[in-house]
Short mmCIF file of C-alpha atoms in Angstrom, two decimals:
data_model
loop_
_atom_site.label_atom_id
_atom_site.label_comp_id
_atom_site.label_asym_id
_atom_site.label_seq_id
_atom_site.Cartn_x
_atom_site.Cartn_y
_atom_site.Cartn_z
CA MET W 1380 0.42 -14.95 6.79
CA LEU W 1381 -1.63 -11.83 7.55
CA LEU W 1382 -2.85 -9.56 4.76
CA THR W 1383 -4.03 -5.99 5.30
CA VAL W 1384 -7.65 -5.53 4.22
CA ALA W 1385 -7.89 -1.84 5.16
CA ILE W 1386 -6.46 0.87 7.36
CA ILE W 1387 -8.93 2.73 9.54
CA GLY W 1388 -9.03 6.44 8.85
CA ALA W 1389 -10.75 9.42 10.39
CA PRO W 1390 -14.15 9.20 12.08
CA HIS W 1391 -17.16 10.48 10.16
CA GLY W 1392 -20.00 11.84 12.24
CA LEU W 1393 -20.89 11.04 15.84
CA ARG W 1394 -22.05 7.40 15.66
CA GLY W 1395 -18.68 5.68 15.23
CA GLU W 1396 -18.54 5.58 11.45
CA VAL W 1397 -14.98 5.59 10.06
CA ARG W 1398 -13.55 5.94 6.58
CA LEU W 1399 -11.38 3.05 5.43
CA ASP W 1400 -8.30 3.09 3.23
CA VAL W 1401 -9.16 -0.16 1.48
CA ARG W 1402 -6.24 -2.45 0.56
CA THR W 1403 -8.16 -5.44 -0.80
CA ASP W 1404 -9.49 -6.12 -4.26
CA ASP W 1405 -12.56 -7.79 -2.74
CA PRO W 1406 -14.03 -5.31 -0.23
CA ASP W 1407 -17.57 -6.70 -0.61
CA ARG W 1408 -16.43 -10.08 0.76
CA ARG W 1409 -13.84 -8.87 3.27
CA LEU W 1410 -15.94 -6.04 4.73
CA ALA W 1411 -19.37 -7.67 4.67
CA VAL W 1412 -21.69 -6.94 7.60
CA GLY W 1413 -21.08 -9.50 10.33
CA ASN W 1414 -17.43 -10.19 9.41
CA VAL W 1415 -15.03 -10.21 12.31
CA LEU W 1416 -11.59 -8.84 11.49
CA GLU W 1417 -8.37 -9.14 13.44
CA THR W 1418 -6.36 -5.98 13.94
CA GLU W 1419 -2.79 -4.71 14.10
CA PRO W 1420 -2.17 -3.85 16.84
CA ALA W 1421 -3.99 -6.92 18.12
CA ASP W 1422 -5.29 -5.22 21.27
CA ALA W 1423 -7.48 -2.89 19.14
CA GLY W 1424 -9.69 -5.78 18.05
CA PRO W 1425 -11.12 -7.99 16.89
CA LEU W 1426 -13.68 -5.73 15.22
CA THR W 1427 -17.07 -6.75 13.85
CA VAL W 1428 -18.49 -4.93 10.81
CA ALA W 1429 -21.93 -3.69 11.90
CA ARG W 1430 -22.62 -1.47 8.90
CA ALA W 1431 -20.81 -0.72 5.64
CA ARG W 1432 -21.47 1.69 2.81
CA VAL W 1433 -19.74 2.92 -0.31
CA THR W 1434 -20.26 6.51 -1.48
CA PRO W 1435 -20.74 7.40 -5.15
CA ASP W 1436 -17.09 8.53 -5.30
CA GLY W 1437 -15.94 5.10 -4.05
CA ALA W 1438 -15.13 5.98 -0.43
CA VAL W 1439 -15.83 3.12 2.00
CA TYR W 1440 -17.28 3.81 5.45
CA VAL W 1441 -18.02 1.29 8.21
CA ILE W 1442 -19.31 1.15 11.75
CA PHE W 1443 -17.84 -1.52 14.01
CA GLY W 1444 -19.98 -3.12 16.69
CA GLU W 1445 -17.22 -2.43 19.23
CA ALA W 1446 -16.98 1.31 18.43
CA ARG W 1447 -20.40 2.96 18.32
CA ASP W 1448 -19.42 6.57 19.05
CA ARG W 1449 -16.95 9.15 17.76
CA THR W 1450 -14.58 8.80 20.73
CA ALA W 1451 -14.23 5.04 20.20
CA ALA W 1452 -13.86 5.56 16.45
CA GLU W 1453 -11.09 8.14 16.95
CA ALA W 1454 -9.13 5.60 19.01
CA LEU W 1455 -9.11 3.25 16.00
CA LYS W 1456 -7.49 5.68 13.55
CA GLY W 1457 -4.45 4.04 11.93
CA VAL W 1458 -5.38 0.49 13.01
CA ARG W 1459 -4.92 -2.13 10.28
CA LEU W 1460 -7.69 -4.65 9.61
CA VAL W 1461 -6.02 -7.96 8.76
CA VAL W 1462 -7.01 -11.45 7.65
CA GLU W 1463 -5.13 -14.70 7.29
CA SER W 1464 -4.30 -15.29 3.61
CA ASP W 1465 -6.19 -18.07 1.90
CA GLU W 1466 -6.31 -19.78 -1.49
CA ASP W 1467 -8.24 -16.85 -2.99
CA ASP W 1468 -5.25 -14.60 -2.27
CA ALA W 1469 -2.76 -16.73 -4.21
CA ASP W 1470 -3.62 -15.51 -7.72
CA ASP W 1471 -0.36 -14.10 -9.14
CA ASP W 1472 -2.25 -12.11 -11.79
CA GLU W 1473 -3.65 -9.83 -9.11
CA GLY W 1474 -0.30 -8.20 -8.36
CA TRP W 1475 1.96 -8.22 -5.34
CA TYR W 1476 1.39 -7.83 -1.63
CA ALA W 1477 3.79 -5.81 0.51
CA HIS W 1478 4.88 -8.89 2.49
CA GLU W 1479 6.00 -10.53 -0.78
CA LEU W 1480 8.19 -7.57 -1.76
CA VAL W 1481 9.64 -6.26 1.50
CA GLY W 1482 13.29 -7.22 1.77
CA LEU W 1483 13.86 -7.79 -1.96
CA ARG W 1484 16.99 -6.18 -3.44
CA VAL W 1485 16.31 -3.47 -6.00
CA LEU W 1486 18.61 -3.65 -9.03
CA HIS W 1487 19.03 -1.12 -11.82
CA VAL W 1488 18.60 -2.62 -15.28
CA ASP W 1489 22.38 -2.21 -15.70
CA GLY W 1490 22.98 -4.46 -12.64
CA ARG W 1491 23.78 -1.81 -10.00
CA GLY W 1492 22.25 -2.32 -6.57
CA LEU W 1493 19.95 0.56 -5.65
CA GLY W 1494 18.60 -0.56 -2.27
CA THR W 1495 16.03 -2.76 -0.59
CA VAL W 1496 12.23 -2.71 -0.73
CA ALA W 1497 10.96 -1.40 2.61
CA ASP W 1498 7.23 -1.20 1.82
CA LEU W 1499 4.56 -1.14 -0.87
CA GLU W 1500 2.23 1.86 -0.74
CA GLN W 1501 -1.11 1.40 -2.46
CA LEU W 1502 -2.18 4.70 -3.94
CA PRO W 1503 -5.22 5.50 -6.08
CA ALA W 1504 -3.31 5.83 -9.37
CA HIS W 1505 -0.78 3.03 -8.90
CA ASP W 1506 1.27 1.28 -6.25
CA VAL W 1507 4.61 2.71 -5.14
CA LEU W 1508 7.65 0.76 -3.97
CA VAL W 1509 9.34 2.39 -0.98
CA VAL W 1510 13.05 1.63 -1.37
CA THR W 1511 15.68 2.19 1.30
CA GLU W 1512 18.90 3.15 -0.46
CA PRO W 1513 22.32 2.08 0.88
CA ASP W 1514 22.95 5.60 2.25
CA GLY W 1515 19.66 5.52 4.19
CA ASN W 1516 17.71 7.75 1.81
CA GLU W 1517 14.24 6.62 0.84
CA ALA W 1518 13.08 6.53 -2.78
CA ARG W 1519 9.51 6.07 -3.94
CA VAL W 1520 9.37 4.11 -7.18
CA PRO W 1521 6.11 4.03 -9.16
CA PHE W 1522 5.19 0.34 -9.57
CA VAL W 1523 4.42 0.64 -13.28
CA GLU W 1524 5.63 -1.50 -16.19
CA ALA W 1525 7.71 1.34 -17.67
CA ILE W 1526 9.88 1.49 -14.52
CA VAL W 1527 9.57 -1.86 -12.72
CA LEU W 1528 10.74 -4.34 -15.36
CA GLY W 1529 10.39 -7.46 -13.27
CA VAL W 1530 10.07 -9.07 -9.87
CA ASP W 1531 11.93 -12.33 -9.23
CA ALA W 1532 10.87 -13.40 -5.75
CA GLY W 1533 12.92 -16.59 -6.07
CA ALA W 1534 16.10 -14.61 -6.70
CA GLY W 1535 15.05 -11.95 -4.19
CA THR W 1536 15.23 -9.08 -6.69
CA VAL W 1537 13.23 -6.32 -8.31
CA THR W 1538 14.69 -4.94 -11.56
CA VAL W 1539 13.97 -1.30 -12.34
CA ASP W 1540 14.77 1.22 -15.07
CA PRO W 1541 14.12 4.48 -13.19
CA PRO W 1542 14.32 7.98 -14.60
CA ARG W 1543 17.38 10.00 -13.55
CA GLY W 1544 16.96 11.67 -10.17
CA LEU W 1545 14.60 9.10 -8.65
CA PHE W 1546 17.44 7.63 -6.57
CA ALA W 1547 20.01 9.71 -4.65
CA ALA W 1548 22.76 7.58 -6.19
CA ASP W 1549 21.58 8.58 -9.69
CA PRO W 1550 21.08 12.39 -9.53
CA VAL W 1551 20.02 14.57 -12.41
CA ASP W 1552 23.06 16.33 -13.89
CA GLU W 1553 23.09 20.10 -14.43
CA GLU W 1554 23.36 19.61 -18.20
CA ASP W 1555 20.23 17.40 -18.05
CA LEU W 1556 18.33 20.46 -16.81
CA ASP W 1557 19.52 22.70 -19.67
CA GLY W 1558 17.26 23.17 -22.64
CA PRO W 1559 18.25 22.21 -26.19
CA ASP W 1560 20.08 25.52 -26.69
CA GLY W 1561 22.03 25.19 -23.42
CA ASP W 1562 19.75 27.52 -21.44
CA ALA W 1563 17.76 26.38 -18.44
#
C-alpha cells in the first residue's frame, strides 16, 4: 500500500528547489538526502533527494537530482511523493491515513447516515474529513475529538456529532440564528 510522504509545491528560486507539503510524521527519515521516492503519477519519477532544508518557520524545501532548474521544478508541482507502507507505519496511536478512511460511511451520533469519506486533508491545525453527502454535496468535518467520536474500520463507519449546518442535510434553522431576545 502506498503512503503519501509529501506533495510537491511551487518552485523556489532558479535552481530547482521546491517547497513540500509534508504528509509524514517522519520527514527526516523519509526525505533524507539520497532517498529515492516513487511518485504519483508514476511517470514523474522516481525522484532522488539531492538537498533538503527546513526553514525556521518549519517549511520544507528540497532539490531533486532529476530537476535541477526552475522549469523542471515547475513541472513537478502537484506530484505526490509516495512510499510503500512498512511496519513503522502501522502504529495506530499516530492517527489515520487517508487510504484507511476513504469509503467509510459517516454516521451521525443519532444513527443517521450522513455520507461517505472521500478524502482526508491534512491541514496545519488539524486534519479534515472530506465527506460526500448522499445529495452530492461535500462537507468538510474537522477531525477533532469533539466532533469525530470514533472510527470503526472493521464496521466501515465513522461516528460524528457535528454542529448544526456542517452538513447540507442538517441546516441551521432561522431561529438558531436569532439572539436570546429573538433578534438576529
